[in-house]
Structures are given as structure tokens and as C-alpha cells.
Short mmCIF file of C-alpha atoms in Angstrom, two decimals:
data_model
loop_
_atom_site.label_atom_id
_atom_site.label_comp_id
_atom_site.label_asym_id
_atom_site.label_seq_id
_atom_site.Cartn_x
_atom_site.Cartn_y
_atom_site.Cartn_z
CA UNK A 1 -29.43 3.36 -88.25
CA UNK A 2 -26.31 3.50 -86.17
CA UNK A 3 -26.54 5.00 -82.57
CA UNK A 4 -24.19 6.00 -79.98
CA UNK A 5 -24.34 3.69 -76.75
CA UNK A 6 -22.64 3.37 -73.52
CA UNK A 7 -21.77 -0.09 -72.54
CA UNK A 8 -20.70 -1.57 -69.17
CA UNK A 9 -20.54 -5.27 -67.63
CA UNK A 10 -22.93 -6.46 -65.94
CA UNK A 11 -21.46 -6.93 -63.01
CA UNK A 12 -18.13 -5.53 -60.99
CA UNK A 13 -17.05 -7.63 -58.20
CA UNK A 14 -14.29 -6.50 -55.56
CA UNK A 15 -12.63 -9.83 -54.30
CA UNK A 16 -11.27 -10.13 -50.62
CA UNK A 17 -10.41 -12.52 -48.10
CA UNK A 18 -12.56 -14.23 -45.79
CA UNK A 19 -9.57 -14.06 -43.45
CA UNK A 20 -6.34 -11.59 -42.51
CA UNK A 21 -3.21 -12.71 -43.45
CA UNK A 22 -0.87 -11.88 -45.79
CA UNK A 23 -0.63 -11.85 -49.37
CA UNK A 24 2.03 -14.76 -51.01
CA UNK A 25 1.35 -14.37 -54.75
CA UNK A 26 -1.23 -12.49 -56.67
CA UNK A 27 -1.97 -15.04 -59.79
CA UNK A 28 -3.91 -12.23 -61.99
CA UNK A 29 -2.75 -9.00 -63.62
CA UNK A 30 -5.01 -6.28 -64.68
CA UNK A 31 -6.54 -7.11 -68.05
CA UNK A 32 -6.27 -10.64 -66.92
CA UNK A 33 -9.51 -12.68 -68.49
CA UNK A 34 -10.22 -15.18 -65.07
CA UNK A 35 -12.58 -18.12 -65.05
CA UNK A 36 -15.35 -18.61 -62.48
CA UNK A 37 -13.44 -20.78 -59.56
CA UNK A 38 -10.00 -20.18 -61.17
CA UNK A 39 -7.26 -19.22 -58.37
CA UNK A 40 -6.62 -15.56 -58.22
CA UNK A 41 -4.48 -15.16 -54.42
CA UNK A 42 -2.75 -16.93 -52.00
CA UNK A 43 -2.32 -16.06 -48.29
CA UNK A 44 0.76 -17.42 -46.81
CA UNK A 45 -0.34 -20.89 -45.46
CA UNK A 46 1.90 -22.74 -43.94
CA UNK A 47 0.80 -23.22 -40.74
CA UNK A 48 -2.78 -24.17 -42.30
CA UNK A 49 -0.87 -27.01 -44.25
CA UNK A 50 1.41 -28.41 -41.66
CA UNK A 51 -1.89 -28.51 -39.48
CA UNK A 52 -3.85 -30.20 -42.24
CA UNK A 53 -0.70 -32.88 -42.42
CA UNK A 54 -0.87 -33.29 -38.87
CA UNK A 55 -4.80 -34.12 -38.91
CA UNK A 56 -4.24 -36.36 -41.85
CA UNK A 57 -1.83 -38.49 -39.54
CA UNK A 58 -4.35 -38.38 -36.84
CA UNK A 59 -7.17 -39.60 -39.31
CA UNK A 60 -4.98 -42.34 -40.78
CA UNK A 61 -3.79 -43.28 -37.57
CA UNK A 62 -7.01 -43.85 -36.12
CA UNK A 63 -8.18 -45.94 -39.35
CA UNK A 64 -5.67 -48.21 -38.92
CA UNK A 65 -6.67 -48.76 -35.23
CA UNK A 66 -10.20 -49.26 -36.14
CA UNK A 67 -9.08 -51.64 -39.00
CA UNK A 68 -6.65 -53.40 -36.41
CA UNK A 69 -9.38 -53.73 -34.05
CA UNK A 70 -11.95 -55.12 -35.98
CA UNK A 71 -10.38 -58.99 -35.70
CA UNK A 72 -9.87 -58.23 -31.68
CA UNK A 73 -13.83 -57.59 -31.56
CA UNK A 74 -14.26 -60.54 -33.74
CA UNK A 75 -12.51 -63.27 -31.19
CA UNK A 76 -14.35 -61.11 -28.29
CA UNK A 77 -11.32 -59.69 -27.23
CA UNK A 78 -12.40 -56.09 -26.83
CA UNK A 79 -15.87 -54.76 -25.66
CA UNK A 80 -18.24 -53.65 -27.84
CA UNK A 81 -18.31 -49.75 -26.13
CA UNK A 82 -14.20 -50.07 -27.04
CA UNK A 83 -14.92 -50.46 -30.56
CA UNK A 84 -17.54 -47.86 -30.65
CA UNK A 85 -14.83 -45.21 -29.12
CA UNK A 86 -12.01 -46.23 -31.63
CA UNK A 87 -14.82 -45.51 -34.63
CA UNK A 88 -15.54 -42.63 -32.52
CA UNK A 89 -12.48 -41.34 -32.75
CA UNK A 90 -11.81 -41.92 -36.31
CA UNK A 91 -14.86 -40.09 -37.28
CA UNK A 92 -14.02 -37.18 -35.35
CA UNK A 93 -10.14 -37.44 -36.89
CA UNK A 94 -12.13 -37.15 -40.30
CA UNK A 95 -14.04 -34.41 -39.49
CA UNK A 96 -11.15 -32.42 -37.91
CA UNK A 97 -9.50 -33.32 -40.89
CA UNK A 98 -12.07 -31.89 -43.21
CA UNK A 99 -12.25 -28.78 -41.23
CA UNK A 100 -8.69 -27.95 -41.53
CA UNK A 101 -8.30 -28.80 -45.33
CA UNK A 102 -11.74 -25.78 -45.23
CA UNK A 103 -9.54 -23.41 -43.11
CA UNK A 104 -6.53 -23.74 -45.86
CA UNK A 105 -9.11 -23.20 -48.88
CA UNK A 106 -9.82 -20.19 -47.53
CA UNK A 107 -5.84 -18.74 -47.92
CA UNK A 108 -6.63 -19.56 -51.65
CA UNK A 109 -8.56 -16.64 -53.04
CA UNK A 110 -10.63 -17.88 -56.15
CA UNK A 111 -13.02 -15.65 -58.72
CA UNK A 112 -16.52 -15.63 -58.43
CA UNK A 113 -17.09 -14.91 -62.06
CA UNK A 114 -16.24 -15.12 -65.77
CA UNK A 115 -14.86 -11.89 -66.02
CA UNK A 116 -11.79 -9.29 -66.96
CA UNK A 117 -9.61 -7.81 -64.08
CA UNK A 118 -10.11 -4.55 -64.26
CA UNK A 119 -7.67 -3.38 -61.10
CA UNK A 120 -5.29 -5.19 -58.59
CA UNK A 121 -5.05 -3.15 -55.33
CA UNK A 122 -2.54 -4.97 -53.32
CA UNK A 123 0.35 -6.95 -54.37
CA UNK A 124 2.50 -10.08 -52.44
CA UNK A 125 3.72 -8.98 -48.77
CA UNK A 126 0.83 -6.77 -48.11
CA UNK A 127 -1.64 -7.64 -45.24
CA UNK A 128 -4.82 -8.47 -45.96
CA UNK A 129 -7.79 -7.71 -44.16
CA UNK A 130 -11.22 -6.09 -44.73
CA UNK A 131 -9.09 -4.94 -47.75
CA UNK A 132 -9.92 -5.52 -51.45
CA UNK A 133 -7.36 -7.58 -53.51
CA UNK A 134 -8.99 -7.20 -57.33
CA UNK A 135 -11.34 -5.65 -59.15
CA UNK A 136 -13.48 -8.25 -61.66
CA UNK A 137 -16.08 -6.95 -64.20
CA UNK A 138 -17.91 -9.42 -65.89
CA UNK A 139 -18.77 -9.05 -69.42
CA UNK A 140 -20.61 -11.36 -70.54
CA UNK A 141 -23.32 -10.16 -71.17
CA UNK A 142 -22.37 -6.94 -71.44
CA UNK A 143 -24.89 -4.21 -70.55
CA UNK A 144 -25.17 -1.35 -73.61
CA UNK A 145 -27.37 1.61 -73.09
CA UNK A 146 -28.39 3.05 -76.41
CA UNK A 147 -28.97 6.74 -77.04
CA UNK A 148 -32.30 6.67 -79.13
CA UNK A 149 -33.47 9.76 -80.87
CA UNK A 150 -37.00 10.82 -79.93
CA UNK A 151 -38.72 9.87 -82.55
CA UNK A 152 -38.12 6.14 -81.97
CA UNK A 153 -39.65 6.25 -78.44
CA UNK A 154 -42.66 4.04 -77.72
CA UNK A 155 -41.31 1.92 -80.88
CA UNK A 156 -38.45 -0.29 -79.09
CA UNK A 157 -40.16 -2.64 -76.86
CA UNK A 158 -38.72 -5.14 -74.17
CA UNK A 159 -37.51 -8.77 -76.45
CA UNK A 160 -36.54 -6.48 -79.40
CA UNK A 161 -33.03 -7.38 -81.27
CA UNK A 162 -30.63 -5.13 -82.90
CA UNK A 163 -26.98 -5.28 -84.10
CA UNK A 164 -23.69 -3.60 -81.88
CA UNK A 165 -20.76 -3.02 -83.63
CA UNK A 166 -17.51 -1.64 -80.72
CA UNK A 167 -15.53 -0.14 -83.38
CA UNK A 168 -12.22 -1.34 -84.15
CA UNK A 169 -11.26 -2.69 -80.75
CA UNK A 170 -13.82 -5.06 -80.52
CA UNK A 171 -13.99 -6.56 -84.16
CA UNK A 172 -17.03 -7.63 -85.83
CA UNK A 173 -21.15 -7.44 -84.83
CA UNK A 174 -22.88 -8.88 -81.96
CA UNK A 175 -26.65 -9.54 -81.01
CA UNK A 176 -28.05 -8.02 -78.59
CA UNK A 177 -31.99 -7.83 -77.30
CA UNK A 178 -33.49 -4.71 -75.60
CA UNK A 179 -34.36 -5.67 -71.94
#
């Protein structure tokens, strides 16, 4: 017997930034289907990138003097504690390096879920702070609250299946399993 039901995802998500800034692009419309990970903002950023340019110079740099030093430690022609402070100093290159390249990823805003965006607050130029940028709803799987008729109560139990049918929007029929 067909029923009326209420359905709503699973699970609405309001995406922000980690940190203020301001907004370049906005990748995502409303009614935009996103992908878990896929990019949905940018913050301006270039001040993050020249920096993480700037460490990757750094980093190389200090490879190369490691690499270059290796033969001079060979023929005994620098100290052992010398050597130690050029791979030192690499190491913390690479790690300043990898902290930077972190501090860009975070002007790249990114969904958390499969989903549908369901509203886009703020736009390119805005500032962004303790702001929301979108709205996500995921819907898979989609939550549907049936309205049963009396007599069927105590009857539907908890692993049950049944059959939902969205009308002409949503073509066709779908599983579903009471929960």
C-alpha cells in the first residue's frame, strides 16, 4: 500500500574556512552534485604560494649542499658535526617546506561529503571568517520517514524492506530498509 513520507538527507554540512581571508572563486553553484575531497573555494593565496616557492628553494638548496658535501666528508675534508648540521638543515628545509605547502591547502576549501549544494552564502571578494561558505546535504542514503496508519503499528520491525517511489522528479523505485 502506498504511504505518504517525508524524506531528508542524512546529513547537512555548513562548510567554512579554517582560516580568514578572502574569497577568490567559489567552484560550486547551488544544486551543484560535489564529490567527497572535490575543491569547492579558494582563498586568495598568493602570499602562501610565493612562501611555499621560497621554502622549496631553501629545501633544494640545502640538498644540493648535503649532496656536495658528501665527497668533502669522504676525503676527510669536513668534520663529521659539519655534515650532521648541513643534514640538519636540510631536514628542517623539508619540514618548513611541508608546513607551508599545509598552510596553502588550507586557502583551498574542499567537501567533506558526497552530497548536493543546497545554498552558497558568500560569493568571490567577500571575507571569510567564522562565516559559512556552502550548504552540503548528503543524500545518499537518504533518510524517509513514513506516515504508517495505526493499524500497521507493532508490525514494521527494525531490518524490514519496502519500495519508495519520489514521484515524477525522482524517476523509478528504490529500496529502502526500516531502521
Amino acid at each position: 500500500d502506498a504511504m505518504e513520507c517525508l524524506d531528508e538527507p542524512s546529513l547537512i554540512t555548513s562548510l567554512g574556512s579554517q582560516v580568514e581571508g578572502h574569497l577568490h572563486e567559489v567552484l560550486v553553484e547551488r544544486g551543484a552534485q560535489v564529490r567527497k575531497g572535490q575543491e569547492i573555494a579558494r582563498l586568495h593565496s598568493k602570499v602562501e604560494e610565493a612562501t611555499v616557492r621560497l621554502k622549496t628553494a631553501q629545501e633544494e638548496f640545502a640538498r644540493r649542499r648535503v649532496e656536495r658535501s658528501e665527497e668533502l666528508f669522504q676525503k676527510q675534508l669536513i668534520s663529521a658535526s659539519e655534515r650532521d648540521e648541513l643534514e640538519t638543515q636540510m631536514r628542517v628545509a623539508a619540514l618548513e617546506l611541508a608546513q607551508q605547502r599545509q598552510v596553502l591547502d588550507q586557502r583551498t576549501l574542499r567537501s567533506p561529503v558526497d552530497g548536493v549544494v543546497v545554498e552558497r552564502m558568500l560569493g568571490p571578494g567577500e571575507r571569510v571568517g567564522d562565516g559559512k561558505i556552502v550548504k552540503i546535504a548528503r543524500i545518499d542514503p537518504l533518510n524517509v520517514e513514513v506516515i504508517a496508519p495505526v493499524e500497521l503499528l507493532g508490525r514494521i520491525r527494525i531490518g524490514m524492506s519496502g519500495e519508495v517511489r519520489f514521484g515524477s522528479l525522482v524517476p523509478g523505485t528504490h529500496r529502502a530498509s526500516v531502521v
